[in-house]
Short mmCIF file of C-alpha atoms and ligand atoms in Angstrom, two decimals:
data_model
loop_
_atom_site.label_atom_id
_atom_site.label_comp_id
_atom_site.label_asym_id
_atom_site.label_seq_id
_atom_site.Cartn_x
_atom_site.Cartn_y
_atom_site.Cartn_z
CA UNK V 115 16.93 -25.88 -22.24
CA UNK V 116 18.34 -26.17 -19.04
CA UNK V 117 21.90 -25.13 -20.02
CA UNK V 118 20.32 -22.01 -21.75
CA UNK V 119 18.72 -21.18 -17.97
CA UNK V 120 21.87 -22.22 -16.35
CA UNK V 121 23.26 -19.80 -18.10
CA UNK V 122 20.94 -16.30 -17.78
CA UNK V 123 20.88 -17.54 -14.38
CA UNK V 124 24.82 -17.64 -13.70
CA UNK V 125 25.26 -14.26 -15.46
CA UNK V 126 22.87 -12.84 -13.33
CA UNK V 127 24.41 -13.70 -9.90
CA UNK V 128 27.53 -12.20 -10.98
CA UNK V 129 25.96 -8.99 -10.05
CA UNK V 130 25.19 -9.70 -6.68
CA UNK V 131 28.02 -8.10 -4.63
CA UNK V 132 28.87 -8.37 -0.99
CA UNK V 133 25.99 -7.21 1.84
CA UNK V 134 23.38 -7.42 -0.83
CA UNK V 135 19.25 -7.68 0.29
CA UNK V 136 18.62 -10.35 -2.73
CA UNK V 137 15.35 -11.28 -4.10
CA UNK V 138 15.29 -14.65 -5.44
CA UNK V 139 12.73 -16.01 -8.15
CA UNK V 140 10.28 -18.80 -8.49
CA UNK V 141 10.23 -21.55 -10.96
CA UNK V 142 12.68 -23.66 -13.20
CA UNK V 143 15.19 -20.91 -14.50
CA UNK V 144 15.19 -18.89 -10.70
CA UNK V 145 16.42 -22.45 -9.32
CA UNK V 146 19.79 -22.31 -11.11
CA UNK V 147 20.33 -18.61 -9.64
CA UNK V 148 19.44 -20.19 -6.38
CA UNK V 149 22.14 -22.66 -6.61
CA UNK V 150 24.88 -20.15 -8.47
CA UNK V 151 24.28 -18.09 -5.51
CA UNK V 152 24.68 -21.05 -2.84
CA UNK V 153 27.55 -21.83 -4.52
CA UNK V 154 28.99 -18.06 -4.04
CA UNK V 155 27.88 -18.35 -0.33
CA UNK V 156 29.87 -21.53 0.52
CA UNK V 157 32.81 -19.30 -1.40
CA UNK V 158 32.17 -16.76 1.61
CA UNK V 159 29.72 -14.06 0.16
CA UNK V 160 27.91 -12.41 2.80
CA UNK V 161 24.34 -11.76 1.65
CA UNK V 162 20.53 -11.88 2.71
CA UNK V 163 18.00 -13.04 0.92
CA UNK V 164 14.21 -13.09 0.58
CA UNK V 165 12.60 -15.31 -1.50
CA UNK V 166 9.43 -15.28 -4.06
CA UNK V 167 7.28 -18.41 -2.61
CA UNK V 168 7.82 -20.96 0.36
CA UNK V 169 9.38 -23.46 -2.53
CA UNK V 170 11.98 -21.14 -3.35
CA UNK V 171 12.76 -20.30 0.33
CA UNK V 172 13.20 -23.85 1.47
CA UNK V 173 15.80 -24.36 -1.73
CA UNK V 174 17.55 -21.54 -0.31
CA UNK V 175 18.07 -22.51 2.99
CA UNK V 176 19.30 -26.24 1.19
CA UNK V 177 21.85 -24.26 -0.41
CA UNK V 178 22.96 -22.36 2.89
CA UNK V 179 21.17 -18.84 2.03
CA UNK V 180 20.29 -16.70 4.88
CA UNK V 181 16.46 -16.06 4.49
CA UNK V 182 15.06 -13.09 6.03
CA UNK V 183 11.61 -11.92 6.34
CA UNK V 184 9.42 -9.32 3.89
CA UNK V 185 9.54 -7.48 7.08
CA UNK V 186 13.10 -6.69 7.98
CA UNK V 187 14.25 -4.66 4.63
CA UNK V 188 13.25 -1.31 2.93
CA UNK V 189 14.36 -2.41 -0.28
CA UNK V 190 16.16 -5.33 -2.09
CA UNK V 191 19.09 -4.40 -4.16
CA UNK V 192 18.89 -7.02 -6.69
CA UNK V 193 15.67 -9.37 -7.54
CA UNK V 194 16.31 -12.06 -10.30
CA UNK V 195 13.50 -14.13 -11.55
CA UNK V 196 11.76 -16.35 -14.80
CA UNK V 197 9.52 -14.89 -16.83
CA UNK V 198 6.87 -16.61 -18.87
CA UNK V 199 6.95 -14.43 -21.36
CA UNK V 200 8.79 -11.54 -23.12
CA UNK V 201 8.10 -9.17 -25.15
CA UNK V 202 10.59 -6.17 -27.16
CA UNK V 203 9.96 -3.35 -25.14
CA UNK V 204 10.72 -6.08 -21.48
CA UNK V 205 7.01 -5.94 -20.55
CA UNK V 206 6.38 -9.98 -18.86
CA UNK V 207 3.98 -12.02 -18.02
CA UNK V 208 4.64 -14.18 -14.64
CA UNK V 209 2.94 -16.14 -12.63
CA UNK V 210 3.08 -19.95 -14.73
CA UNK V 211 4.35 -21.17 -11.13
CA UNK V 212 1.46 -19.28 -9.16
CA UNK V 213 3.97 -16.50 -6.88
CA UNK V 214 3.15 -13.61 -8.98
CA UNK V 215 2.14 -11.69 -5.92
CA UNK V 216 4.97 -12.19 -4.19
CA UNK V 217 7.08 -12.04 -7.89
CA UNK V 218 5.60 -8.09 -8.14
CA UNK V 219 6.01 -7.02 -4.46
CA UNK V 220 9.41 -7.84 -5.03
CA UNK V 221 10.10 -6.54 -8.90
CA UNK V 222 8.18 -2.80 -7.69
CA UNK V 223 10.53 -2.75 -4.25
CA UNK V 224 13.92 -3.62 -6.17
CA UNK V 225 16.99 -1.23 -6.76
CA UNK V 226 17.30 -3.77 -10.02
CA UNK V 227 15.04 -6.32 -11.22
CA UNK V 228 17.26 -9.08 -13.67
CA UNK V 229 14.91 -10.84 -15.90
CA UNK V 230 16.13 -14.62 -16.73
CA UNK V 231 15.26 -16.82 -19.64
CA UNK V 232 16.03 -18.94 -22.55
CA UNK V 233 15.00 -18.16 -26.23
CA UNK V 234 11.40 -20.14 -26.01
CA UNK V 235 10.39 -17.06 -23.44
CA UNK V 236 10.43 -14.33 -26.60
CA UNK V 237 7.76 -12.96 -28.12
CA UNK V 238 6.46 -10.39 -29.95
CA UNK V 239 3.34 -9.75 -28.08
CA UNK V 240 2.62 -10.98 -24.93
CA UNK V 241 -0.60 -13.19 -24.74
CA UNK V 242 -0.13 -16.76 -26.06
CA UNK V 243 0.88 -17.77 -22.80
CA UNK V 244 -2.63 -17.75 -20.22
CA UNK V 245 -2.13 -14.65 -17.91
CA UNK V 246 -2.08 -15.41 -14.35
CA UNK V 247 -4.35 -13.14 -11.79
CA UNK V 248 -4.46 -14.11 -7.92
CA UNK V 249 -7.88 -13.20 -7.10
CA UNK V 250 -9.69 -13.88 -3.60
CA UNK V 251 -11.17 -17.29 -3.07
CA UNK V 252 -14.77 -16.08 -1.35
CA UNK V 253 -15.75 -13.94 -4.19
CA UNK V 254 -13.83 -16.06 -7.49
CA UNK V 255 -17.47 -16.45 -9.41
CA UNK V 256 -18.17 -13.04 -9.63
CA UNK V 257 -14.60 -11.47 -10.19
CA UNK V 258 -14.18 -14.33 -12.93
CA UNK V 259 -17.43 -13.26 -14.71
CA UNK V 260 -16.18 -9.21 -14.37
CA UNK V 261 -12.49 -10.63 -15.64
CA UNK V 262 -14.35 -12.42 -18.71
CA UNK V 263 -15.91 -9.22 -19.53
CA UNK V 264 -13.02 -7.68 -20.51
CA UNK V 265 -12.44 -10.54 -23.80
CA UNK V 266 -10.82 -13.40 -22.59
CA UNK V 267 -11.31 -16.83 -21.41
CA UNK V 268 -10.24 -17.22 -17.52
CA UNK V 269 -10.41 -20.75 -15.95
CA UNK V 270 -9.53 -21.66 -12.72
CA UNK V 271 -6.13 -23.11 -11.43
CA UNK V 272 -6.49 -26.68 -10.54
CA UNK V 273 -4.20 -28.63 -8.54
CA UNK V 274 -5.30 -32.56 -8.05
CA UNK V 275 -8.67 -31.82 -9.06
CA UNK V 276 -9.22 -28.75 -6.35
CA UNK V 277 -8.02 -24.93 -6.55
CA UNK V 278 -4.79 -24.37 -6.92
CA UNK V 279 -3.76 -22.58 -3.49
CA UNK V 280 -0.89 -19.57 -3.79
CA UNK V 281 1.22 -19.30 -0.94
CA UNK V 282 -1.10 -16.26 0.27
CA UNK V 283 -4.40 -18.22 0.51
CA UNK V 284 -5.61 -16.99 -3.04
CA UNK V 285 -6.52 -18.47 -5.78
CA UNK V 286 -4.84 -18.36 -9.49
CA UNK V 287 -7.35 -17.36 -12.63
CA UNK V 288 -5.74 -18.04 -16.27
CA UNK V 289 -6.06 -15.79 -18.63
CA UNK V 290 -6.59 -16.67 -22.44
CA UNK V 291 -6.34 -13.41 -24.20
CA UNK V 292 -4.71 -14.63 -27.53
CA UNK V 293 -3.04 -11.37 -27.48
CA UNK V 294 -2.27 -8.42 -25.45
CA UNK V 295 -2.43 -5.12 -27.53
CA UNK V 296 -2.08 -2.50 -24.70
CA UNK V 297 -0.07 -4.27 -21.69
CA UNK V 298 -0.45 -1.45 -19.85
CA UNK V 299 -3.76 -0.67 -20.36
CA UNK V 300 -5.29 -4.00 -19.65
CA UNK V 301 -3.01 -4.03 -16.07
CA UNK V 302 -4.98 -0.99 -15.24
CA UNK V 303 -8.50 -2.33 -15.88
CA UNK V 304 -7.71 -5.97 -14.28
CA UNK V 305 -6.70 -4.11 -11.40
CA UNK V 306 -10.20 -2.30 -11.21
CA UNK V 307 -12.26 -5.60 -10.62
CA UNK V 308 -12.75 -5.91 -7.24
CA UNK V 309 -11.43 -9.44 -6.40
CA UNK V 310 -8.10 -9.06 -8.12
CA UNK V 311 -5.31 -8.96 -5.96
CA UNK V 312 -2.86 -8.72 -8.33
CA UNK V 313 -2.02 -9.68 -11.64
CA UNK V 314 0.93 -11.23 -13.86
CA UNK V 315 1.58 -7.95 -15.79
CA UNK V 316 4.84 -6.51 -15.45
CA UNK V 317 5.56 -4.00 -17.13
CA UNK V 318 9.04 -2.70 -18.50
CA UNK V 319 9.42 0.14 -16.17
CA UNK V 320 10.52 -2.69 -13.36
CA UNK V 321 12.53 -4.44 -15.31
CA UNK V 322 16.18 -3.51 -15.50
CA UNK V 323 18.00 -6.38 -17.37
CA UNK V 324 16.46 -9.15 -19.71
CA UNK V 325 19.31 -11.95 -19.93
CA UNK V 326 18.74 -14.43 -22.18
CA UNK V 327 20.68 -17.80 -22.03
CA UNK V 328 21.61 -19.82 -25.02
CA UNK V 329 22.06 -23.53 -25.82
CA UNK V 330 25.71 -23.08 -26.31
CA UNK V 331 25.84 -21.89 -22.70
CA UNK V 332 26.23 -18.11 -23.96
CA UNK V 333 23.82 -15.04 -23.08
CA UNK V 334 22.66 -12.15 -24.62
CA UNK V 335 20.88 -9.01 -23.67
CA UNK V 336 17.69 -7.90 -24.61
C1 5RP E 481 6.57 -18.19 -11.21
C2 5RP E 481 7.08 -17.40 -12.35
C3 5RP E 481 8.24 -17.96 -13.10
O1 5RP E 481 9.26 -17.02 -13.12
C4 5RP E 481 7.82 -18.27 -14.50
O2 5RP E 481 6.69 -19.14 -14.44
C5 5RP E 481 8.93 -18.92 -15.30
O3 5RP E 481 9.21 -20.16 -14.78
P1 5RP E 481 10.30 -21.12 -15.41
O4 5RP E 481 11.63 -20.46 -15.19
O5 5RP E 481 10.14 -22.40 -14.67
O6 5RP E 481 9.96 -21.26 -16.87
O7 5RP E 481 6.60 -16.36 -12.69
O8 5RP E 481 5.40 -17.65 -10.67
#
């Protein structure tokens, strides 16, 4: 597994060029890109970065990345991130590792969004894996109950036997909808429930590039 994300993640970096705003992922496949592009620092590429969650910024900074702030960019030339899922047409779920919020602001704001994964990230329809939703902690009963409503089975993100905490103060609902039919659709009515910050839909219209790394250390495009 890990050379197949090695992989998708090296490939990836190779289109990061020279004075580049880079968005960097969240999670075990977005850590190889992390150090492939350390690695291309220390080799003298001048680049900036801004990163998906505080665990992926502090990597960064291991590695010698330049970290700069949501705050000093209009746009980021190149995000490249994990997905949890896959689908044909490059709709994803995110959010297994909780920084979906982050994840989106970054995939909607990026000249190109590069999706990394192994093989076991496929699928036909997006749904086996539990869709993440940050929602707001004060009001969690009531959005979960409006979030049920809608067919699935949410439960609450724990972490050591308390909420699960995102990096924005939020918490993280799991979504068991067996399977997504419209990916679309449902992003629209999650978004509707007051509560719902954002959600781990994203859809195909971000997503630029779907590279998929192999066992044999080869990649393929969606
Ligand atoms: C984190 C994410 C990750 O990209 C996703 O969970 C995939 O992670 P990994 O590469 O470890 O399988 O969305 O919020």
């Amino acid at each position: 597994m890990e050379v197949a994300k090695k992989a998708a993640a090296e490939s990836a970096v190779e289109f990061i060029k020279p004075g580049m705003i880079v968005g960097l992922g969240t999670g075990t496949t977005a850590y190889w890109a992390i150090q492939a592009l350390g690695k291309k620092v220390a080799n003298g590429l001048e680049v900036k970065a801004v990163a998906s969650s505080v665990a992926s910024e502090e990597e960064a900074k291991k590695v010698g990345i330049q970290i700069v702030s949501f705050h000093s960019f209009s746009s980021i030339d190149i995000y490249i991130d994990g997905a949890d899922e896959i689908d044909g047409e490059k709709n994803l779920i995110k959010g297994g590792g909780g920084a979906l919020l982050r994840e989106k602001i970054l995939a909607f704001n990026s000249k190109e969004f590069i999706v990394i994964a192994d093989e076991s990230k496929v699928v036909k329809q997006l749904g086996k894996f539990h869709l993440p939703l940050e929602v707001v902690p004060f009001a969690q009963p009531l959005t979960m109950r409006q979030i049920a409503a809608l067919g699935c089975k949410p439960s609450l993100r724990l972490k050591n036997n308390t909420p699960f905490i995102t990096d924005n103060g939020n918490y993280i609902i799991d979504c068991d909808f067996t399977s997504i039919a419209s990916v679309a659709e449902l992003n629209i009515q999650l978004h509707l429930i007051p509560g719902v910050v954002e959600t781990g839909l994203f859809l195909y219209t971000m997503v630029a590039k779907v590279i998929i790394g192999k066992e044999d250390g080869t990649v393929r495009l969606l």
